[in-house]
Amino acid sequence: MKKILLLALTLLLSCSSGPKLSRSKPMPRVYNHEAMSHMINGAIEDLLGQPKNALVSYHQASEIDTTSPGIYLAIAENYFILDETSSAIRMAKKVQSLDPHNLAALELIAASYEKQRRFREAMQAYEEIVRLSPGDLESIYNLTTLQVINRHPEKAYASYKKMVESGLEDPDYRLRIGNLLLQNRALTQATAIYEEVHRTFPDYQPGYLALAAVAKQQKDTTAAIDWYRKALEQNNRFDDARAEMKNLLESGKRYDEAIAIYQGLVARDSTNLTDKLQLGQYYFIKGDTAAAYSWLSQVVQQHAKSERAHLALGALHHFNRDTTAEKILYEETLQRNPGFLEVRQRLRDLYVNEKKWDQAIDLYKALQDNDSTYVGARVTIANLLMQKGDTLQALQTAEALNQSHADDWRAPFTLARMHLVKAQHAKARPLFDKVVELRSDLPGLWTLRGVNFLQMDSLKLAADNFSRALQLFPEEPEINYYVGLILSRQRKTNEAIPFYEKALKTEPQSMQTMLALSAAYDEVRNPERAEQLYKIMVKQRPDLAVVLNNYAYHLAVRKIRLQEALDLSLKAIQLEPDNGAYLDTVGWIYFQMGELERAREYIERSFKLRDDSAEVAEHLGDVYEKLGMIDEARSFWLKSLQLDESRTEAKEKYRKATQ
């Protein structure tokens, strides 16, 4: 909207102090030089991006020359920039009083009304603009949109026709008007525009999509599907139409119709493998397995060099649990097409499921000396050896690969991961360092490197690792989770919570994040938020022992709904009867319920399994105190402090017991 006034021609044309002259009698204009000077100053301020300063100069010019439309237009434009639209309108109307045909003033008035959401007045302004400049496509377009907004669909359609007559060829702009009409429920006019676009541009996919959208709005699914079908008959590469049609057919379970449509598409283009595979899938979904087998077998013969065709037939065998047929297919396929890597992977997985390790390994020995598959094949062999239980051979294979291909990140990563699994963290450390040096762009590598540090009990190194990772991947949920975990271990729970929350926002179903976050909220005494998380977890995983136990302990600590807590905790130890933490929870609930002998039984069992737990030791001391066994209580409180000297409550209990 803003037009910078050039310091020569524009200023001379706009700062006149005399009446407007007729073209038939040209006469030299007389300019007020003082007003011109202020205009120049204002133009400079405009160029410097200082509209408020520019306004001062332009107003000074207007006080000297009250007859110049250009001065008032400059003032109006600056008010518009400053979002003072009422003042902009007032000044632009002053321009109109001096120059009724000034289009710039009318455009400014229209734009200001739009900013104020006074769409009726904006429409009226554009009507005048179009009257003065009937061939201006942009103005007609703006008028059309405003007519739609003001619920004048007939006028909008008439304006649209005027745009087309004036040379609007771009189908995108035409559809935009139709879409706006459709959004405002003007179906008749929207449909007319869509049909015209479709006729004029038959190879334009959005035209078909728009007509299908009208049909869907009218709840005519059959008509919508028909438009998608017509689109694909026109151009089989219209992927959006294919996806929309597929969605409607499948959501409505219209499989007979789907089969008929895809039979037609295949008949029109016998080279389109995607449509052929989709037809086979519809045979299967419908329940006609024989037809699916017959059809996909034909497709495999017709497209023998396509891996997708073989995989589709293999998937059909897989869904029908015909593992033998699936294996035979993949074995025969690999004999003819050894470069089909995904087929090889599927066959490998079948062998692994049957514990046929040597056959799985042999699949990749055939690739281990090829340049393009050298590293990948040897990585797979090493991993298969590890799964087989041949750890020594797996490590030797990975070490040899790392020596020959240390600059390929997969080589040191494979060896590092094996050392991590074997708890050989010192050996894994330099390898993970190398891996993140080679591929710092993969967040999962940073995560495993940090996990290795955590298992080395090196909290500082882990913190440094995840701090660097967070700078690279600030939105990565796993990274945020581990940053929170480290802060929790550093007893900075309030600082940890935002990182857990961020991780959970990205992955709202993450059980490990919800467990950590609920525990953090318990620690900072926000039981309401913790309760929300526990309820979500129990609903999602009612069979997960750790969830049941943690929720039970949460209730027990709060001394509320103890029977519910007991039911949860007993279910947890049914799932994991030798879990010391869960036994402690059951005992602590019995303690809260006053059933001291049962509490003693469970917590003593817990301590036998977890004699390094300061919390269990303190709980056992509490039970002994209630049972009158003061010496035993004092002994276990001391044990608790020896394990964790920061336990203030245990410290106070022990102090009182020794007085």
XYZ file of C-alpha atoms in Angstrom:
659
model
C 0.000 0.000 0.000
C 2.788 2.413 0.857
C 4.191 4.276 -2.120
C 7.518 5.958 -1.495
C 7.527 9.440 -2.952
C 10.452 9.880 -5.292
C 12.134 13.195 -4.708
C 11.823 14.598 -8.173
C 8.901 13.823 -10.441
C 6.417 12.557 -7.827
C 6.842 15.534 -5.522
C 6.560 18.004 -8.345
C 3.328 16.432 -9.506
C 1.747 16.309 -6.053
C 2.691 19.632 -4.412
C 0.759 22.181 -6.432
C -0.795 25.268 -5.027
C -2.892 26.140 -8.062
C -6.026 24.660 -9.604
C -5.925 21.483 -11.714
C -5.271 22.335 -15.374
C -6.997 20.962 -18.407
C -4.952 18.702 -20.722
C -6.116 20.682 -23.711
C -4.569 23.860 -22.317
C -1.277 22.866 -20.708
C 0.186 25.548 -18.517
C 3.267 25.514 -16.298
C 2.457 24.563 -12.690
C 3.366 26.727 -9.757
C 4.764 24.836 -6.730
C 5.055 26.005 -3.180
C 8.733 25.451 -2.461
C 8.296 25.440 1.326
C 5.658 22.694 1.093
C 7.918 20.820 -1.303
C 10.770 20.999 1.221
C 8.596 19.420 3.921
C 7.504 16.739 1.463
C 11.115 15.917 0.680
C 11.871 15.603 4.392
C 8.858 13.325 4.815
C 9.943 11.158 1.892
C 13.400 10.772 3.444
C 11.843 9.699 6.753
C 9.740 7.188 4.809
C 12.867 5.752 3.237
C 14.430 5.489 6.692
C 11.388 3.590 7.977
C 10.233 6.369 10.323
C 6.519 6.881 9.548
C 5.830 8.980 12.655
C 8.564 11.453 11.725
C 7.335 11.438 8.131
C 3.837 12.369 9.324
C 5.164 15.489 11.040
C 6.750 16.700 7.795
C 3.705 15.843 5.678
C 1.360 17.639 8.077
C 3.615 20.690 7.923
C 3.363 20.540 4.132
C -0.446 20.284 4.301
C -0.662 23.418 6.447
C 1.137 25.337 3.709
C -0.507 23.704 0.677
C -4.122 22.691 1.355
C -4.933 21.829 -2.271
C -2.497 18.976 -2.943
C -4.037 15.463 -3.095
C -0.526 14.004 -2.992
C 0.228 15.493 0.428
C -2.965 14.137 1.977
C -2.397 10.749 0.329
C 1.084 10.559 1.885
C -0.436 11.384 5.289
C -3.146 8.734 4.820
C -0.604 6.085 3.837
C 1.508 6.710 6.927
C -1.534 6.530 9.188
C -2.327 3.183 7.560
C 1.200 1.932 8.237
C 0.827 2.989 11.878
C -2.467 1.064 12.042
C -4.438 4.275 12.653
C -7.020 3.301 10.090
C -9.701 5.824 11.044
C -7.257 8.678 10.430
C -6.139 7.000 7.206
C -9.749 6.894 5.973
C -10.351 10.520 6.919
C -7.269 11.727 5.024
C -7.952 9.495 2.013
C -11.465 10.937 1.782
C -9.892 14.394 1.780
C -7.883 13.258 -1.238
C -11.151 12.207 -2.871
C -12.687 15.609 -2.254
C -9.778 17.147 -4.180
C -9.447 14.364 -6.766
C -12.594 12.182 -7.008
C -10.919 9.748 -9.431
C -7.855 9.065 -7.287
C -7.577 5.255 -7.284
C -4.789 5.171 -4.695
C -7.042 6.943 -2.189
C -9.903 4.549 -2.885
C -7.600 1.542 -2.459
C -6.399 2.962 0.840
C -9.967 3.482 2.033
C -10.895 -0.080 1.051
C -7.841 -1.569 2.760
C -8.505 0.438 5.916
C -12.102 -0.744 6.071
C -10.878 -4.326 5.650
C -8.492 -3.879 8.574
C -11.420 -2.637 10.628
C -13.459 -5.635 9.416
C -16.018 -3.235 8.006
C -16.467 -5.421 4.955
C -19.603 -3.740 3.610
C -17.854 -0.349 3.358
C -14.760 -2.040 1.891
C -16.940 -3.678 -0.755
C -18.493 -0.336 -1.664
C -15.036 1.187 -2.042
C -13.963 -1.605 -4.398
C -17.160 -1.224 -6.404
C -16.123 2.371 -7.085
C -12.551 1.275 -7.896
C -13.805 -1.292 -10.412
C -16.128 1.314 -11.941
C -13.177 3.643 -12.458
C -10.790 0.865 -13.548
C -12.935 -1.924 -15.007
C -10.020 -3.995 -16.325
C -8.020 -4.162 -13.087
C -8.012 -7.884 -12.241
C -6.680 -7.434 -8.726
C -9.425 -4.984 -7.825
C -12.133 -7.196 -9.308
C -10.715 -10.144 -7.375
C -10.801 -8.179 -4.117
C -14.338 -7.020 -4.850
C -15.418 -10.597 -5.534
C -14.058 -11.876 -2.231
C -15.746 -9.056 -0.341
C -19.041 -9.761 -2.083
C -18.794 -13.359 -0.897
C -17.986 -12.275 2.652
C -20.965 -9.906 2.584
C -23.183 -12.768 1.397
C -23.868 -11.522 -2.117
C -23.048 -14.731 -4.029
C -24.865 -13.646 -7.211
C -22.867 -10.407 -7.342
C -19.685 -12.347 -6.575
C -20.341 -14.744 -9.439
C -21.007 -11.812 -11.793
C -17.719 -10.229 -10.720
C -15.979 -13.564 -11.233
C -17.316 -13.708 -14.805
C -16.016 -10.179 -15.339
C -12.569 -11.302 -14.142
C -12.561 -14.184 -16.606
C -13.638 -11.851 -19.414
C -10.858 -9.456 -18.401
C -8.250 -12.170 -18.879
C -7.993 -14.163 -15.649
C -6.481 -17.438 -16.846
C -4.910 -18.829 -13.693
C -7.121 -21.744 -12.513
C -5.802 -21.403 -8.959
C -7.303 -17.922 -8.607
C -10.563 -19.099 -10.116
C -10.770 -21.958 -7.647
C -10.061 -19.638 -4.735
C -13.258 -17.754 -5.496
C -15.142 -21.036 -5.749
C -13.673 -22.237 -2.466
C -14.681 -19.027 -0.726
C -18.221 -19.410 -2.051
C -18.303 -23.031 -0.910
C -17.136 -22.053 2.576
C -20.014 -19.586 2.695
C -22.485 -22.275 1.571
C -23.081 -20.725 -1.854
C -23.114 -24.158 -3.488
C -24.756 -23.110 -6.745
C -22.195 -20.445 -7.580
C -19.255 -22.521 -6.283
C -20.316 -25.476 -8.413
C -20.684 -23.269 -11.487
C -17.113 -21.997 -11.048
C -15.723 -25.486 -10.431
C -17.476 -26.887 -13.497
C -16.151 -24.055 -15.635
C -12.613 -24.637 -14.356
C -12.994 -28.367 -15.048
C -14.183 -27.737 -18.617
C -11.484 -25.169 -19.319
C -8.630 -27.072 -17.678
C -9.440 -30.808 -17.978
C -5.908 -31.829 -16.943
C -6.032 -29.747 -13.738
C -6.451 -32.033 -10.720
C -7.780 -29.446 -8.212
C -10.851 -28.952 -10.425
C -11.901 -32.557 -9.892
C -11.080 -32.363 -6.196
C -13.242 -29.261 -5.853
C -16.254 -30.877 -7.525
C -15.802 -33.920 -5.315
C -15.713 -31.601 -2.292
C -19.105 -30.187 -3.309
C -20.487 -33.707 -3.564
C -19.123 -34.571 -0.118
C -20.655 -31.418 1.347
C -23.960 -32.590 -0.116
C -23.278 -36.021 1.462
C -23.266 -37.630 -1.981
C -20.362 -40.040 -1.570
C -21.139 -41.834 -4.823
C -20.815 -38.602 -6.809
C -17.583 -37.716 -5.013
C -16.075 -41.107 -5.834
C -17.178 -40.676 -9.435
C -15.314 -37.370 -9.708
C -12.162 -38.983 -8.342
C -12.569 -41.816 -10.836
C -12.954 -39.327 -13.696
C -9.808 -37.549 -12.533
C -7.807 -40.780 -12.656
C -9.219 -41.665 -16.046
C -8.023 -38.280 -17.263
C -4.586 -38.604 -15.659
C -3.489 -41.660 -13.715
C -0.830 -39.586 -11.944
C -3.411 -37.576 -9.992
C -2.279 -38.977 -6.645
C -4.452 -36.717 -4.481
C -7.578 -37.899 -6.278
C -6.452 -41.507 -5.872
C -5.828 -41.061 -2.140
C -9.189 -39.333 -1.562
C -11.069 -41.969 -3.533
C -9.280 -44.756 -1.661
C -10.225 -43.173 1.657
C -13.913 -42.927 0.730
C -14.060 -46.457 -0.628
C -12.381 -47.971 2.414
C -14.128 -45.900 5.073
C -17.454 -46.939 3.557
C -16.295 -50.543 2.994
C -17.376 -50.243 -0.631
C -15.083 -53.024 -1.779
C -17.165 -54.267 -4.713
C -17.221 -50.739 -6.078
C -13.496 -50.385 -5.395
C -12.758 -53.583 -7.303
C -14.840 -52.435 -10.265
C -13.139 -49.015 -10.344
C -9.627 -50.441 -10.140
C -10.406 -53.079 -12.746
C -11.323 -50.196 -15.035
C -8.171 -48.256 -14.168
C -5.979 -51.297 -14.813
C -7.731 -51.916 -18.132
C -6.970 -48.323 -19.178
C -3.324 -48.515 -18.113
C -1.861 -52.001 -17.801
C 1.563 -50.597 -16.843
C 0.409 -49.030 -13.571
C 1.709 -51.375 -10.877
C 0.274 -49.323 -8.006
C -3.293 -49.791 -9.230
C -2.716 -53.494 -9.822
C -1.442 -54.022 -6.291
C -4.343 -52.017 -4.896
C -6.785 -54.220 -6.798
C -5.171 -57.306 -5.265
C -5.486 -55.770 -1.822
C -9.198 -55.115 -2.361
C -9.760 -58.734 -3.380
C -8.132 -59.781 -0.111
C -9.964 -57.246 2.069
C -13.269 -58.317 0.560
C -12.467 -61.881 1.597
C -11.898 -63.323 -1.868
C -8.495 -64.816 -1.079
C -8.466 -67.041 -4.159
C -8.972 -64.036 -6.434
C -6.251 -62.142 -4.558
C -3.758 -65.004 -5.004
C -4.647 -65.452 -8.641
C -4.395 -61.761 -9.412
C -1.158 -61.067 -7.533
C 0.459 -64.151 -9.071
C -0.324 -62.681 -12.492
C 1.085 -59.329 -11.399
C 4.337 -61.000 -10.289
C 4.667 -62.630 -13.707
C 3.903 -59.367 -15.510
C 6.284 -57.338 -13.315
C 8.989 -59.892 -12.576
C 11.597 -57.170 -12.100
C 9.547 -55.239 -9.567
C 10.305 -55.975 -5.922
C 6.984 -54.443 -4.862
C 5.028 -57.104 -6.735
C 6.865 -59.964 -5.025
C 6.520 -58.289 -1.625
C 2.764 -57.909 -2.133
C 2.326 -61.607 -2.887
C 4.579 -62.448 0.061
C 2.471 -60.230 2.332
C -0.620 -62.159 1.232
C 1.062 -65.430 2.240
C 2.058 -63.792 5.522
C -1.460 -62.609 6.370
C -2.739 -66.112 5.684
C 0.013 -67.522 7.937
C 1.398 -69.612 5.117
C 5.031 -69.263 6.154
C 6.178 -72.097 3.913
C 4.747 -70.506 0.773
C 6.152 -67.122 1.807
C 9.648 -68.580 2.237
C 9.527 -70.445 -1.072
C 8.411 -67.282 -2.868
C 11.230 -65.195 -1.391
C 13.856 -67.892 -1.977
C 12.870 -68.267 -5.625
C 12.660 -64.502 -6.049
C 16.190 -63.989 -4.708
C 17.566 -66.602 -7.074
C 16.236 -64.561 -9.989
C 16.689 -61.102 -8.440
C 19.551 -61.110 -5.900
C 19.402 -57.314 -5.682
C 15.989 -57.309 -3.979
C 17.186 -56.193 -0.539
C 13.774 -55.927 1.123
C 12.831 -59.427 -0.019
C 16.114 -60.582 1.508
C 15.208 -58.855 4.786
C 11.770 -60.500 4.860
C 13.321 -63.917 4.272
C 15.921 -63.226 6.956
C 13.164 -62.433 9.459
C 11.400 -65.695 8.624
C 14.599 -67.643 9.247
C 15.213 -65.768 12.513
C 11.698 -66.548 13.762
C 12.459 -70.232 13.173
C 15.904 -69.880 14.813
C 17.557 -70.855 11.520
C 20.500 -68.598 12.213
C 22.933 -70.067 9.713
C 20.474 -69.735 6.839
C 19.782 -66.131 7.827
C 23.513 -65.392 7.973
C 24.146 -67.097 4.619
C 21.700 -64.659 2.998
C 24.117 -61.834 3.783
C 27.362 -63.663 3.217
C 26.441 -63.515 -0.447
C 26.516 -59.697 -0.213
C 29.448 -59.112 2.110
C 32.053 -58.671 -0.621
C 30.028 -56.354 -2.874
C 31.131 -52.717 -2.726
C 27.600 -51.330 -2.384
C 26.501 -53.774 0.329
C 29.830 -54.532 2.041
C 29.197 -52.632 5.274
C 25.451 -53.241 5.517
C 25.818 -56.990 4.964
C 28.564 -57.363 7.576
C 26.620 -55.275 10.098
C 23.639 -57.582 9.614
C 25.829 -60.677 9.974
C 27.319 -59.338 13.215
C 23.852 -58.587 14.614
C 22.574 -62.038 13.629
C 25.544 -63.676 15.321
C 24.753 -61.666 18.455
C 21.111 -62.784 18.350
C 22.252 -66.368 17.820
C 24.299 -66.132 21.004
C 27.687 -66.364 19.308
C 28.964 -63.246 21.048
C 32.648 -63.878 20.353
C 32.136 -64.298 16.614
C 29.805 -61.285 16.554
C 32.401 -59.077 18.259
C 35.168 -60.335 15.959
C 33.049 -59.550 12.899
C 32.197 -56.082 14.193
C 35.812 -55.362 15.188
C 37.107 -56.403 11.765
C 34.521 -54.196 10.088
C 35.459 -51.259 12.302
C 39.127 -51.696 11.407
C 38.418 -51.729 7.672
C 35.613 -49.151 7.546
C 36.000 -46.918 10.599
C 34.842 -43.890 8.607
C 31.445 -45.450 7.915
C 29.434 -44.645 11.065
C 27.623 -47.995 10.931
C 30.865 -49.855 11.681
C 31.818 -48.187 15.005
C 28.140 -47.967 15.945
C 27.597 -51.713 15.589
C 30.619 -52.464 17.761
C 29.689 -49.772 20.312
C 26.169 -51.149 20.656
C 27.498 -54.641 21.248
C 29.800 -53.386 23.990
C 26.860 -51.489 25.501
C 24.728 -54.642 25.550
C 27.616 -56.531 27.170
C 27.974 -53.749 29.786
C 31.484 -53.038 28.482
C 30.918 -49.314 28.765
C 34.552 -48.212 28.761
C 35.066 -49.978 25.421
C 31.857 -48.521 24.027
C 32.737 -44.938 24.977
C 35.386 -44.063 22.309
C 33.318 -45.819 19.667
C 30.236 -43.739 20.461
C 32.460 -40.636 20.411
C 33.503 -41.588 16.879
C 29.933 -42.278 15.829
C 28.604 -38.841 16.830
C 31.631 -37.247 15.202
C 30.723 -38.963 11.922
C 26.935 -38.513 12.154
C 26.058 -35.726 14.538
C 22.731 -35.342 12.706
C 21.175 -38.535 14.108
C 19.556 -37.988 17.524
C 19.377 -41.699 18.306
C 23.169 -41.921 18.309
C 23.416 -39.161 20.913
C 20.807 -40.960 22.995
C 22.714 -44.252 23.073
C 25.955 -42.430 23.804
C 24.275 -40.739 26.769
C 22.771 -44.014 27.975
C 26.252 -45.530 27.921
C 27.506 -42.682 30.129
C 24.570 -43.173 32.513
C 25.336 -46.865 32.823
C 28.952 -45.924 33.535
C 27.551 -43.881 36.469
C 29.080 -40.797 34.887
C 26.297 -38.282 35.376
C 28.497 -35.355 34.346
C 29.461 -36.910 31.001
C 25.843 -37.882 30.375
C 24.710 -34.340 31.187
C 27.286 -32.866 28.796
C 26.218 -35.300 26.066
C 22.515 -34.517 26.342
C 23.175 -30.793 26.679
C 24.945 -30.849 23.301
C 22.228 -33.054 21.850
C 19.536 -30.656 23.065
C 21.178 -27.792 21.191
C 21.059 -29.868 18.000
C 17.594 -31.368 18.518
C 15.581 -29.089 20.840
C 12.262 -30.766 19.930
C 13.427 -34.396 20.080
C 11.329 -36.135 22.783
C 13.936 -38.749 23.735
C 16.581 -36.062 24.235
C 14.237 -33.964 26.390
C 13.335 -37.034 28.434
C 16.962 -37.792 29.262
C 17.728 -34.163 30.080
C 14.854 -34.335 32.570
C 16.079 -37.676 33.914
C 19.567 -36.306 34.580
C 18.165 -33.233 36.316
C 16.007 -35.521 38.456
C 19.052 -37.533 39.448
C 20.783 -34.280 40.312
C 17.809 -33.534 42.609
C 16.746 -30.635 40.403
C 13.216 -31.900 40.002
C 11.566 -28.532 39.350
C 14.017 -27.960 36.499
C 13.413 -31.469 35.144
C 9.639 -31.150 34.837
C 9.542 -28.776 31.798
C 11.741 -31.185 29.825
C 9.517 -34.139 30.686
C 6.453 -32.101 29.722
C 8.019 -31.143 26.387
C 8.885 -34.767 25.663
C 5.338 -35.835 26.544
C 3.808 -33.140 24.340
C 5.656 -34.569 21.336
C 5.028 -38.209 22.284
C 1.861 -38.183 24.430
C 1.723 -41.998 24.629
C 5.262 -42.424 25.983
C 4.998 -44.582 29.095
C 8.567 -43.947 30.264
C 8.026 -40.186 30.129
C 4.720 -40.356 32.004
C 6.294 -42.540 34.685
C 9.181 -40.125 35.171
C 6.923 -37.070 35.075
C 4.395 -38.467 37.555
C 7.221 -39.332 39.959
C 8.605 -35.808 39.556
C 5.231 -34.253 40.368
C 4.952 -36.499 43.419
C 8.350 -35.292 44.565
C 7.492 -31.591 44.203
C 4.168 -32.201 45.948
C 1.846 -31.698 43.005
C -0.285 -34.822 43.527
C -3.150 -33.605 41.329
C -1.016 -33.555 38.165
C 0.608 -36.856 39.145
C -2.854 -38.382 39.619
C -3.869 -37.294 36.098
C -0.868 -39.071 34.639
C -1.379 -42.246 36.674
C -4.992 -42.500 35.521
C -3.924 -42.161 31.885
C -1.262 -44.837 32.331
C -3.542 -47.313 34.089
C -6.138 -46.855 31.354
C -3.571 -47.436 28.611
C -1.627 -50.257 30.280
C -3.629 -51.944 33.057
C -1.297 -54.935 32.786
C 1.976 -53.058 33.303
C 3.300 -53.823 36.781
C 5.385 -50.671 37.187
C 2.361 -48.474 36.470
C 0.195 -50.344 38.978
C 2.904 -50.217 41.632
C 3.720 -46.533 41.198
C 0.072 -45.511 41.280
C -0.467 -47.627 44.403
C 2.532 -46.068 46.126
C 1.331 -42.587 45.119
C -1.985 -43.262 46.886
C -0.286 -44.845 49.904
C 2.019 -41.880 50.466
C -1.012 -39.587 50.366
C -2.855 -41.968 52.740
C -5.948 -41.964 50.526
C -7.996 -44.759 48.896
C -5.814 -47.367 50.570
C -7.956 -50.330 49.521
C -7.676 -49.237 45.883
C -3.927 -48.838 46.380
C -3.692 -52.333 47.882
C -5.607 -53.864 44.962
C -3.262 -52.184 42.489
C -0.116 -53.252 44.328
C -1.239 -56.869 44.787
C -1.898 -57.058 41.058
C 1.611 -55.707 40.443
C 3.267 -58.436 42.533
C 1.136 -61.066 40.821
C 2.791 -59.932 37.606
C 6.273 -59.665 39.175
C 6.314 -61.590 42.478
C 10.043 -61.160 43.150
C 10.225 -57.411 42.613
C 11.555 -55.897 45.835
C 10.169 -52.428 45.139
C 6.666 -53.792 44.601
C 6.838 -55.859 47.802
C 7.820 -52.708 49.683
C 4.762 -50.911 48.261
C 2.412 -53.653 49.475
C 4.047 -53.579 52.893
C 3.841 -49.812 53.127
C 0.138 -49.864 52.265
C -0.478 -52.440 55.000
C 1.506 -50.171 57.337
C -0.788 -47.230 56.484
C -3.792 -49.491 57.082
C -2.443 -50.481 60.512
C -1.841 -54.143 59.605
C 1.678 -54.170 61.021
C 2.489 -57.888 60.850
C 1.595 -58.022 57.178
C 3.570 -54.839 56.628
C 6.566 -56.425 58.351
C 6.271 -59.608 56.248
C 6.326 -57.793 52.901
C 8.927 -55.163 53.763
C 11.309 -57.766 55.216
C 10.960 -59.745 51.966
C 11.608 -56.532 50.067
C 14.771 -55.777 52.048
C 16.167 -59.247 51.356
C 15.893 -58.427 47.665
C 16.877 -54.743 47.971
C 19.292 -54.398 50.873
C 20.836 -51.356 49.160
C 17.583 -49.344 49.273
C 17.603 -46.532 51.835
C 13.842 -46.148 51.450
C 13.073 -49.796 52.204
C 15.431 -49.695 55.207
C 13.630 -46.633 56.572
C 10.227 -48.261 56.023
C 11.359 -51.357 57.891
C 12.584 -49.175 60.752
C 9.166 -47.486 60.868
C 7.404 -50.861 61.077
C 9.694 -52.077 63.860
C 9.058 -48.880 65.823
C 5.286 -49.404 65.657
C 5.795 -53.002 66.783
C 7.799 -51.779 69.781
C 11.083 -53.169 68.438
C 13.063 -49.966 69.087
C 16.563 -51.446 68.778
C 15.718 -52.955 65.389
C 14.081 -49.682 64.321
C 17.144 -47.675 65.306
C 19.395 -50.126 63.441
C 17.443 -49.831 60.195
C 17.160 -46.045 60.354
C 20.928 -45.964 60.728
C 21.218 -48.338 57.771
C 19.007 -45.987 55.750
C 21.277 -43.021 56.559
C 24.382 -45.009 55.694
C 22.884 -45.707 52.284
C 21.628 -42.128 51.766
C 22.680 -39.469 54.248
C 20.285 -36.914 52.752
C 17.167 -38.628 54.165
C 16.142 -35.977 56.681
C 13.173 -37.856 58.149
C 15.270 -40.952 58.830
C 17.914 -38.716 60.403
C 15.345 -37.160 62.766
C 13.891 -40.553 63.714
C 17.345 -41.929 64.472
C 18.249 -38.847 66.524
C 15.157 -39.187 68.696
C 15.697 -42.935 69.112
C 19.254 -42.454 70.391
C 18.458 -39.782 72.964
